[in-house]
Amino acid sequence: MKKDLENKIKEEITEINKLLANVINVKIISDEDIPFKKIVEKIEKPHPYIFYVLFKSLNYIIHGKNLFQKSLWHVILEYKSHFFIINEYFFTIQMYADEISSDTEEIAQDLIDKLIDCCDLLDNLFQNHFKEDIKSKKCYVNNIYWNVKRIYEFFRDMLKEEKKYDSIIEVLKEMKSNEGFIFSLILSFFSTCEFILDIFYIFDNPKGAFFKFQKKNWYNKFEDVFGPYNLPEIEKI
């Protein structure tokens, strides 16, 4: 099955290479060499992971998260004599250009349209390939760990910086002073924990009733994952 999907991706890459024939993946220029400016923002569909799969399949150089705060990755492209950064940021794709002008905006839109068309080819391929498995309730985990963790860290760091707290415990002790941020912090904390519990369960029980597990309350989920326990420290958690 994996080999079959790989072969289909290779076939699509041939078509994608034609669509992106004039797009150059820049290997030398860094974000410090050009004062990039935001030109297109908040592209939510296709999902950023499809862009990542696209660039990975094309063997583009994918730079790490050292460009923008809260950014996971970016690529630097040259198209029609202009340089662009495609950047993943909080569940969306953003584009930065080497200058802002009507000419650059038109070129940028042309480039992003081409990339979206290529992503759609891959997205449709994945949907068709996994459709039957999804119907039969086989699980394919979308790894959102870094996304939910970043949201949690955003509220945690904002509260710590605002009040100069030394720890999250001190933040929680003063819930009433910042109820909105605290509530968001708690929600994102438990979202992160719940994802971790789900992953632990899936890897420990690859043929287990995952959808039944998801409906259980926190206490029973924790017990299913970590088993019976008698330690007071665990009981406290």
XYZ file of N, CA and C in Angstrom:
711
model
N 0.830 -1.208 0.000
C 0.000 0.000 0.000
C 0.865 1.260 0.000
N 1.895 1.250 0.852
C 2.804 2.393 0.919
C 3.512 2.587 -0.416
N 3.964 1.462 -1.032
C 4.670 1.532 -2.311
C 3.753 2.063 -3.392
N 2.506 1.639 -3.364
C 1.524 2.096 -4.338
C 1.331 3.601 -4.248
N 1.235 4.125 -3.031
C 1.076 5.562 -2.834
C 2.308 6.314 -3.305
N 3.487 5.785 -3.007
C 4.733 6.424 -3.433
C 4.802 6.521 -4.959
N 4.382 5.478 -5.642
C 4.397 5.491 -7.110
C 3.425 6.530 -7.658
N 2.270 6.639 -7.013
C 1.279 7.628 -7.457
C 1.784 9.053 -7.233
N 2.464 9.257 -6.121
C 3.039 10.577 -5.843
C 4.081 10.931 -6.902
N 4.911 9.954 -7.270
C 5.935 10.193 -8.308
C 5.293 10.591 -9.628
N 4.177 9.952 -9.950
C 3.466 10.303 -11.180
C 2.950 11.740 -11.119
N 2.403 12.132 -9.966
C 1.894 13.496 -9.814
C 3.036 14.505 -9.828
N 4.189 14.126 -9.271
C 5.332 15.039 -9.228
C 5.787 15.403 -10.634
N 5.662 14.476 -11.564
C 6.004 14.779 -12.963
C 5.146 15.918 -13.483
N 3.852 15.860 -13.195
C 2.938 16.923 -13.607
C 3.223 18.212 -12.841
N 3.518 18.086 -11.554
C 3.793 19.251 -10.717
C 5.054 19.982 -11.186
N 6.054 19.216 -11.575
C 7.293 19.837 -12.078
C 7.034 20.683 -13.324
N 6.071 20.258 -14.133
C 5.705 21.057 -15.311
C 5.058 22.373 -14.884
N 4.171 22.290 -13.880
C 3.481 23.497 -13.405
C 4.450 24.487 -12.762
N 5.497 23.960 -12.129
C 6.456 24.811 -11.404
C 7.785 24.921 -12.144
N 7.747 24.790 -13.457
C 8.982 24.766 -14.252
C 9.820 26.024 -14.080
N 9.165 27.162 -13.863
C 9.890 28.435 -13.749
C 10.135 28.870 -12.306
N 9.822 27.998 -11.356
C 10.023 28.312 -9.938
C 11.345 27.698 -9.486
N 12.200 28.512 -8.871
C 13.517 28.062 -8.434
C 13.571 28.040 -6.914
N 13.975 26.907 -6.375
C 14.183 26.801 -4.932
C 15.551 27.397 -4.594
N 15.562 28.460 -3.813
C 16.805 29.183 -3.516
C 17.557 28.491 -2.392
N 18.836 28.221 -2.619
C 19.622 27.469 -1.651
C 20.608 28.353 -0.891
N 20.907 29.529 -1.412
C 21.968 30.349 -0.817
C 21.415 31.537 -0.044
N 20.455 32.212 -0.641
C 19.948 33.446 -0.032
C 19.215 33.123 1.264
N 19.512 33.872 2.303
C 18.820 33.700 3.585
C 17.910 34.886 3.825
N 17.086 34.780 4.854
C 16.147 35.869 5.150
C 16.872 37.140 5.573
N 18.152 37.037 5.910
C 18.907 38.221 6.326
C 19.389 39.021 5.123
N 19.420 38.404 3.936
C 19.937 39.076 2.750
C 18.919 40.007 2.096
N 17.641 39.740 2.308
C 16.584 40.522 1.666
C 15.568 40.953 2.721
N 15.191 42.231 2.734
C 14.176 42.688 3.699
C 12.775 42.280 3.236
N 12.401 41.029 3.464
C 11.114 40.526 2.994
C 9.948 41.246 3.662
N 8.876 41.428 2.878
C 7.656 42.084 3.371
C 6.462 41.176 3.094
N 5.523 41.156 4.047
C 4.346 40.297 3.894
C 3.505 40.782 2.725
N 3.092 39.839 1.884
C 2.331 40.227 0.702
C 1.047 39.409 0.551
N 1.054 38.150 0.980
C -0.142 37.315 0.985
C -0.191 36.633 2.342
N -1.339 36.616 2.974
C -1.395 36.020 4.308
C -2.651 35.181 4.502
N -2.549 34.265 5.450
C -3.667 33.438 5.896
C -4.296 32.627 4.772
N -3.480 31.802 4.140
C -4.002 30.802 3.219
C -4.266 29.556 4.049
N -5.526 29.255 4.300
C -5.887 28.161 5.196
C -6.160 26.854 4.452
N -6.429 26.953 3.167
C -6.724 25.758 2.394
C -6.018 25.858 1.049
N -5.259 24.851 0.647
C -4.984 23.580 1.317
C -4.258 23.764 2.660
N -4.349 22.745 3.497
C -3.719 22.784 4.810
C -2.202 22.899 4.660
N -1.527 23.605 5.576
C -0.065 23.745 5.498
C 0.707 22.442 5.360
N 0.184 21.341 5.912
C 0.966 20.100 5.806
C 1.023 19.613 4.360
N 0.022 19.980 3.521
C 0.075 19.612 2.110
C 1.182 20.403 1.402
N 1.333 21.671 1.753
C 2.447 22.466 1.214
C 3.775 21.821 1.613
N 3.856 21.383 2.865
C 5.090 20.759 3.357
C 5.397 19.481 2.567
N 4.366 18.645 2.356
C 4.540 17.415 1.582
C 4.972 17.744 0.159
N 4.379 18.791 -0.407
C 4.739 19.220 -1.764
C 6.220 19.570 -1.845
N 6.665 20.450 -0.951
C 8.062 20.890 -0.990
C 9.027 19.740 -0.691
N 8.618 18.866 0.217
C 9.453 17.715 0.563
C 9.577 16.777 -0.636
N 8.462 16.567 -1.331
C 8.463 15.673 -2.493
C 9.295 16.230 -3.637
N 9.392 17.556 -3.701
C 10.179 18.208 -4.751
C 11.652 18.370 -4.354
N 11.986 17.890 -3.142
C 13.360 18.016 -2.612
C 13.788 19.472 -2.444
N 12.821 20.346 -2.161
C 13.150 21.736 -1.860
C 13.828 21.809 -0.493
N 14.674 22.794 -0.331
C 15.285 23.014 0.982
C 14.245 23.656 1.891
N 13.909 22.971 2.981
C 12.935 23.485 3.947
C 13.703 23.981 5.154
N 13.656 25.293 5.365
C 14.387 25.901 6.464
C 13.610 25.750 7.770
N 14.332 25.797 8.864
C 13.730 25.587 10.177
C 12.924 26.770 10.652
N 12.598 26.770 11.940
C 11.690 27.784 12.487
C 12.438 28.965 13.084
N 13.529 29.377 12.459
C 14.319 30.484 12.997
C 14.012 31.807 12.305
N 13.009 31.817 11.426
C 12.721 33.042 10.675
C 11.736 33.943 11.415
N 10.576 33.416 11.762
C 9.550 34.191 12.434
C 9.136 33.492 13.717
N 8.718 34.265 14.689
C 8.210 33.667 15.928
C 6.940 32.867 15.629
N 6.818 31.711 16.246
C 5.672 30.817 16.082
C 5.595 30.210 14.675
N 6.696 30.186 13.959
C 6.727 29.600 12.630
C 7.406 28.236 12.679
N 6.833 27.256 11.964
C 7.425 25.920 11.956
C 8.492 25.765 10.885
N 8.233 26.298 9.683
C 9.189 26.115 8.590
C 8.923 27.158 7.506
N 9.883 27.285 6.571
C 9.681 28.146 5.411
C 10.588 27.689 4.272
N 10.208 28.048 3.052
C 11.063 27.845 1.885
C 11.262 29.195 1.213
N 12.376 29.342 0.514
C 12.679 30.578 -0.219
C 12.685 30.247 -1.705
N 11.857 30.965 -2.477
C 11.694 30.683 -3.898
C 12.010 31.908 -4.743
N 12.495 31.656 -5.946
C 12.682 32.731 -6.933
C 11.717 32.472 -8.077
N 10.974 33.512 -8.455
C 9.996 33.383 -9.535
C 9.880 34.704 -10.270
N 10.119 34.669 -11.565
C 10.049 35.859 -12.421
C 10.908 36.995 -11.867
N 12.135 36.648 -11.487
C 13.153 37.609 -11.030
C 12.842 38.241 -9.676
N 11.943 37.653 -8.915
C 11.658 38.117 -7.558
C 11.820 36.958 -6.578
N 12.128 37.309 -5.333
C 12.303 36.298 -4.292
C 11.099 36.316 -3.350
N 10.690 35.115 -2.947
C 9.530 34.969 -2.075
C 9.830 33.955 -0.973
N 9.230 34.190 0.183
C 9.266 33.218 1.271
C 7.857 32.662 1.457
N 7.750 31.338 1.464
C 6.498 30.675 1.811
C 6.674 30.172 3.233
N 5.822 30.657 4.123
C 6.034 30.461 5.551
C 4.793 29.861 6.208
N 4.998 28.775 7.004
C 3.892 28.203 7.777
C 3.785 28.944 9.109
N 2.571 29.402 9.425
C 2.375 30.185 10.645
C 0.988 29.931 11.197
N 0.913 29.272 12.367
C -0.365 29.054 13.056
C -1.470 28.529 12.132
N -1.289 27.342 11.571
C -2.300 26.656 10.764
C -2.526 27.300 9.397
N -1.730 28.281 9.013
C -1.926 28.950 7.730
C -0.596 29.061 6.988
N -0.704 29.388 5.705
C 0.472 29.692 4.888
C 0.491 31.191 4.614
N 1.659 31.799 4.769
C 1.843 33.205 4.446
C 2.935 33.330 3.389
N 2.893 34.426 2.647
C 3.940 34.676 1.655
C 4.552 36.053 1.880
N 5.880 36.095 1.788
C 6.624 37.350 1.893
C 7.379 37.568 0.590
N 7.455 38.817 0.160
C 8.130 39.157 -1.092
C 9.305 40.090 -0.830
N 10.199 40.189 -1.826
C 11.377 41.049 -1.670
C 11.031 42.526 -1.800
N 9.808 42.826 -2.297
C 9.351 44.211 -2.374
C 7.830 44.228 -2.482
N 7.252 45.370 -2.209
C 5.807 45.539 -2.357
C 5.548 46.471 -3.525
N 4.880 45.951 -4.547
C 4.500 46.753 -5.713
C 3.372 46.032 -6.427
N 2.689 46.709 -7.317
C 1.599 46.066 -8.054
C 2.134 44.919 -8.901
N 3.345 45.096 -9.426
C 3.970 44.055 -10.234
C 4.263 42.817 -9.379
N 4.846 43.044 -8.200
C 5.189 41.934 -7.319
C 3.934 41.222 -6.814
N 2.888 41.981 -6.482
C 1.652 41.380 -6.002
C 1.034 40.456 -7.057
N 1.111 40.882 -8.307
C 0.578 40.062 -9.394
C 1.388 38.769 -9.561
N 2.709 38.904 -9.494
C 3.586 37.730 -9.603
C 3.369 36.795 -8.411
N 3.239 37.393 -7.226
C 3.028 36.590 -6.016
C 1.735 35.793 -6.111
N 0.677 36.427 -6.601
C -0.605 35.738 -6.737
C -0.504 34.600 -7.746
N 0.223 34.854 -8.828
C 0.442 33.820 -9.844
C 1.182 32.627 -9.240
N 2.197 32.908 -8.433
C 2.981 31.844 -7.801
C 2.141 31.049 -6.806
N 1.394 31.752 -5.978
C 0.607 31.043 -4.961
C -0.502 30.224 -5.620
N -1.056 30.708 -6.725
C -2.068 29.937 -7.465
C -1.469 28.637 -8.000
N -0.255 28.721 -8.517
C 0.423 27.522 -9.015
C 0.662 26.528 -7.883
N 1.126 27.030 -6.732
C 1.397 26.152 -5.593
C 0.116 25.495 -5.077
N -0.972 26.268 -5.043
C -2.254 25.717 -4.593
C -2.737 24.629 -5.550
N -2.574 24.848 -6.860
C -2.959 23.829 -7.846
C -2.167 22.539 -7.621
N -0.873 22.685 -7.332
C -0.032 21.513 -7.082
C -0.445 20.806 -5.791
N -0.751 21.588 -4.771
C -1.200 21.000 -3.500
C -2.520 20.268 -3.674
N -3.414 20.816 -4.496
C -4.702 20.176 -4.739
C -4.522 18.813 -5.408
N -3.535 18.707 -6.302
C -3.257 17.425 -6.946
C -2.884 16.372 -5.901
N -2.010 16.754 -4.963
C -1.597 15.824 -3.916
C -2.737 15.543 -2.940
N -3.484 16.585 -2.600
C -4.577 16.440 -1.640
C -5.629 15.461 -2.178
N -5.995 15.605 -3.436
C -6.967 14.697 -4.047
C -6.427 13.275 -4.101
N -5.134 13.155 -4.370
C -4.499 11.842 -4.398
C -4.617 11.151 -3.037
N -4.315 11.890 -1.962
C -4.396 11.317 -0.617
C -5.835 10.957 -0.255
N -6.766 11.840 -0.602
C -8.171 11.576 -0.267
C -8.665 10.299 -0.928
N -8.360 10.153 -2.212
C -8.807 8.963 -2.934
C -8.136 7.699 -2.403
N -6.870 7.838 -2.033
C -6.109 6.676 -1.576
C -6.601 6.176 -0.220
N -6.939 7.101 0.664
C -7.296 6.716 2.032
C -8.812 6.650 2.280
N -9.604 6.905 1.237
C -11.055 6.994 1.420
C -11.638 5.719 2.032
N -11.281 4.577 1.489
C -11.835 3.316 1.980
C -11.386 3.020 3.411
N -10.125 3.346 3.710
C -9.628 3.127 5.077
C -10.366 4.016 6.068
N -10.647 5.239 5.648
C -11.358 6.173 6.530
C -12.783 5.669 6.781
N -13.421 5.147 5.742
C -14.776 4.604 5.893
C -14.800 3.433 6.867
N -13.737 2.645 6.855
C -13.683 1.484 7.747
C -13.132 1.844 9.122
N -12.980 3.162 9.371
C -12.560 3.707 10.669
C -11.128 3.344 11.060
N -10.289 3.135 10.066
C -8.860 2.997 10.355
C -8.310 4.389 10.641
N -7.405 4.486 11.595
C -6.957 5.809 12.058
C -5.661 6.233 11.393
N -5.637 7.450 10.922
C -4.414 8.094 10.456
C -4.263 9.371 11.272
N -3.228 9.444 12.066
C -3.106 10.530 13.036
C -2.530 11.775 12.372
N -3.277 12.864 12.468
C -2.751 14.164 12.049
C -1.954 14.713 13.225
N -0.660 14.817 13.075
C 0.204 15.216 14.185
C 0.065 16.709 14.477
N -0.882 17.031 15.364
C -1.116 18.440 15.718
C -0.383 18.817 17.003
N 0.507 17.936 17.463
C 1.163 18.188 18.748
C 1.836 19.560 18.784
N 2.634 19.858 17.772
C 3.371 21.135 17.811
C 2.430 22.321 17.716
N 1.293 22.147 17.049
C 0.326 23.246 16.954
C -0.310 23.548 18.307
N -0.830 22.501 18.978
C -1.491 22.740 20.272
C -0.463 23.143 21.332
N 0.740 22.611 21.235
C 1.783 22.975 22.192
C 2.166 24.446 22.045
N 2.230 24.917 20.798
C 2.578 26.327 20.564
C 1.499 27.255 21.098
N 0.228 26.861 20.949
C -0.865 27.687 21.477
C -0.758 27.770 22.995
N -0.542 26.614 23.621
C -0.367 26.588 25.086
C 0.798 27.473 25.512
N 1.931 27.354 24.827
C 3.115 28.137 25.196
C 2.903 29.626 24.970
N 2.081 29.962 23.961
C 1.791 31.370 23.698
C 1.099 32.017 24.896
N 0.020 31.386 25.397
C -0.704 31.937 26.550
C 0.135 31.843 27.821
N 0.870 30.748 27.971
C 1.730 30.597 29.152
C 2.766 31.715 29.214
N 3.477 31.944 28.096
C 4.536 32.953 28.079
C 3.974 34.354 28.202
N 2.796 34.591 27.612
C 2.180 35.913 27.699
C 1.812 36.239 29.141
N 1.265 35.269 29.845
C 0.877 35.492 31.241
C 2.105 35.625 32.138
N 3.097 34.815 31.903
C 4.312 34.889 32.711
C 5.009 36.239 32.515
N 5.018 36.701 31.254
C 5.685 37.978 30.971
C 4.895 39.147 31.537
N 3.563 39.052 31.447
C 2.716 40.157 31.898
C 2.823 40.379 33.403
N 2.833 39.289 34.147
C 2.841 39.391 35.601
C 4.187 39.040 36.223
N 5.157 38.677 35.355
C 6.483 38.290 35.854
C 6.402 37.102 36.804
N 5.529 36.161 36.470
C 5.430 34.957 37.286
C 6.670 34.091 37.101
N 6.986 33.338 38.115
C 8.116 32.413 38.026
C 7.689 31.034 37.547
N 6.413 30.720 37.659
C 5.958 29.394 37.253
C 4.482 29.444 36.900
N 4.019 28.384 36.220
C 2.604 28.268 35.870
C 1.746 28.112 37.125
N 2.286 27.499 38.169
C 1.539 27.349 39.425
C 1.138 28.718 39.963
N 2.061 29.677 39.922
C 1.745 31.036 40.391
C 0.681 31.678 39.517
N 0.732 31.381 38.208
C -0.280 31.921 37.301
C -1.661 31.413 37.689
N -1.761 30.119 37.940
C -3.055 29.509 38.264
C -3.606 29.991 39.596
N -2.718 30.364 40.509
C -3.163 30.843 41.816
C -3.860 32.188 41.714
N -3.615 32.921 40.634
C -4.225 34.243 40.470
C -5.164 34.261 39.272
N -5.975 33.237 39.161
C -6.855 33.105 38.006
C -7.775 34.302 37.800
N -8.285 34.861 38.865
C -9.291 35.914 38.731
C -8.728 37.187 38.112
N -7.446 37.389 38.190
C -6.865 38.621 37.660
C -6.775 38.608 36.139
N -6.844 37.433 35.524
C -6.713 37.341 34.075
C -7.524 36.153 33.560
N -8.819 36.190 33.784
C -9.639 35.014 33.534
C -9.620 34.572 32.073
N -9.644 35.530 31.137
C -9.674 35.184 29.712
C -8.448 34.410 29.284
N -7.271 34.941 29.639
C -6.024 34.287 29.258
C -5.847 32.967 29.996
N -6.233 32.954 31.273
C -6.092 31.739 32.062
C -6.963 30.620 31.497
N -8.208 30.970 31.123
C -9.118 29.977 30.573
C -8.545 29.398 29.271
N -7.994 30.266 28.425
C -7.374 29.813 27.171
C -6.161 28.945 27.448
N -5.401 29.320 28.470
C -4.223 28.533 28.860
C -4.640 27.123 29.272
N -5.674 27.031 30.112
C -6.121 25.723 30.602
C -6.659 24.868 29.447
N -7.461 25.474 28.571
C -7.990 24.728 27.428
C -6.869 24.179 26.554
N -5.879 25.024 26.252
C -4.786 24.585 25.383
C -3.909 23.555 26.077
N -3.761 23.672 27.408
C -2.985 22.690 28.164
C -3.629 21.307 28.060
N -4.950 21.255 28.292
C -5.619 19.961 28.251
C -5.756 19.429 26.831
N -5.812 20.319 25.835
C -5.810 19.858 24.438
C -4.504 19.150 24.123
N -3.404 19.728 24.611
C -2.094 19.112 24.411
C -2.020 17.762 25.111
N -2.470 17.729 26.362
C -2.447 16.471 27.130
C -3.328 15.407 26.484
N -4.499 15.821 25.994
C -5.414 14.859 25.399
C -4.825 14.245 24.131
N -4.149 15.065 23.347
C -3.514 14.537 22.145
C -2.441 13.510 22.513
N -1.654 13.824 23.551
C -0.609 12.890 23.997
C -1.231 11.576 24.467
N -2.326 11.649 25.235
C -3.013 10.436 25.686
C -3.504 9.612 24.493
N -4.077 10.290 23.493
C -4.571 9.591 22.300
C -3.431 8.851 21.595
N -2.299 9.529 21.455
C -1.160 8.918 20.762
C -0.636 7.715 21.540
N -0.513 7.873 22.863
C -0.061 6.742 23.690
C -0.997 5.538 23.506
N -2.299 5.812 23.516
C -3.275 4.727 23.389
C -3.152 4.043 22.027
N -3.029 4.830 20.960
C -2.974 4.273 19.604
C -1.751 3.373 19.430
N -0.600 3.830 19.936
C 0.615 3.036 19.741
C 0.640 1.807 20.645
N 0.000 1.887 21.799
C -0.077 0.723 22.681
C -1.164 -0.258 22.245
N -2.201 0.269 21.568
C -3.340 -0.564 21.157
C -3.671 -0.303 19.690
N -2.798 -0.724 18.783
C -3.014 -0.409 17.359
C -4.329 -0.941 16.804
N -4.868 -2.002 17.434
C -6.148 -2.555 16.975
C -7.265 -2.294 17.994
N -7.007 -1.383 18.917
C -7.982 -1.099 19.961
C -9.148 -0.259 19.471
N -10.181 -0.159 20.291
C -11.382 0.614 19.936
C -11.121 2.089 20.230
N -10.412 2.760 19.332
C -9.972 4.135 19.581
C -11.146 5.104 19.735
N -12.192 4.931 18.918
C -13.311 5.876 18.972
C -14.080 5.756 20.292
N -14.118 4.548 20.857
C -14.715 4.378 22.187
C -13.833 5.039 23.243
N -12.529 4.887 23.057
C -11.573 5.500 23.984
C -11.735 7.027 24.006
N -11.937 7.626 22.845
C -12.071 9.080 22.751
C -13.269 9.606 23.540
N -14.314 8.801 23.673
C -15.531 9.247 24.350
C -15.445 9.148 25.866
N -14.401 8.506 26.366
C -14.284 8.319 27.806
C -13.885 9.608 28.510
N -14.143 9.661 29.833
C -13.741 10.842 30.589
C -12.246 10.787 30.881
N -11.739 11.897 31.431
C -10.295 12.022 31.634
C -9.738 10.944 32.556
N -10.443 10.665 33.628
C -9.945 9.688 34.612
C -9.763 8.323 33.962
N -10.794 7.881 33.205
C -10.731 6.562 32.574
C -9.709 6.515 31.442
N -9.565 7.630 30.728
C -8.538 7.690 29.679
C -7.151 7.518 30.283
N -6.903 8.255 31.338
C -5.602 8.191 32.003
C -5.326 6.772 32.497
N -6.363 6.137 33.065
C -6.215 4.781 33.600
C -5.964 3.772 32.474
N -6.646 3.957 31.329
C -6.445 3.055 30.191
C -5.019 3.129 29.658
N -4.472 4.340 29.644
C -3.135 4.540 29.077
C -2.043 4.080 30.035
N -2.167 4.461 31.311
C -1.091 4.201 32.262
C -1.337 2.984 33.160
N -2.545 2.390 33.053
C -2.822 1.181 33.812
C -3.139 1.455 35.269
N -3.470 0.397 36.036
C -3.752 0.568 37.469
C -2.530 1.117 38.197
N -2.769 1.993 39.162
C -1.645 2.617 39.870
C -2.023 2.800 41.337
N -1.007 2.751 42.162
C -1.225 2.915 43.610
C -0.357 4.026 44.199
N 0.397 4.706 43.339
C 1.290 5.751 43.843
C 0.511 7.032 44.126
N 0.682 7.629 45.305
C -0.024 8.880 45.634
C 0.279 10.005 44.649
N 1.521 10.046 44.125
C 1.890 11.105 43.185
C 1.052 11.017 41.902
N 0.853 9.783 41.429
C 0.039 9.586 40.219
C -1.422 9.887 40.508
N -1.897 9.451 41.665
C -3.282 9.700 42.050
C -3.575 11.209 42.089
N -2.604 11.979 42.549
C -2.754 13.438 42.632
C -2.908 14.039 41.234
N -2.126 13.534 40.284
C -2.225 14.024 38.911
C -3.615 13.750 38.352
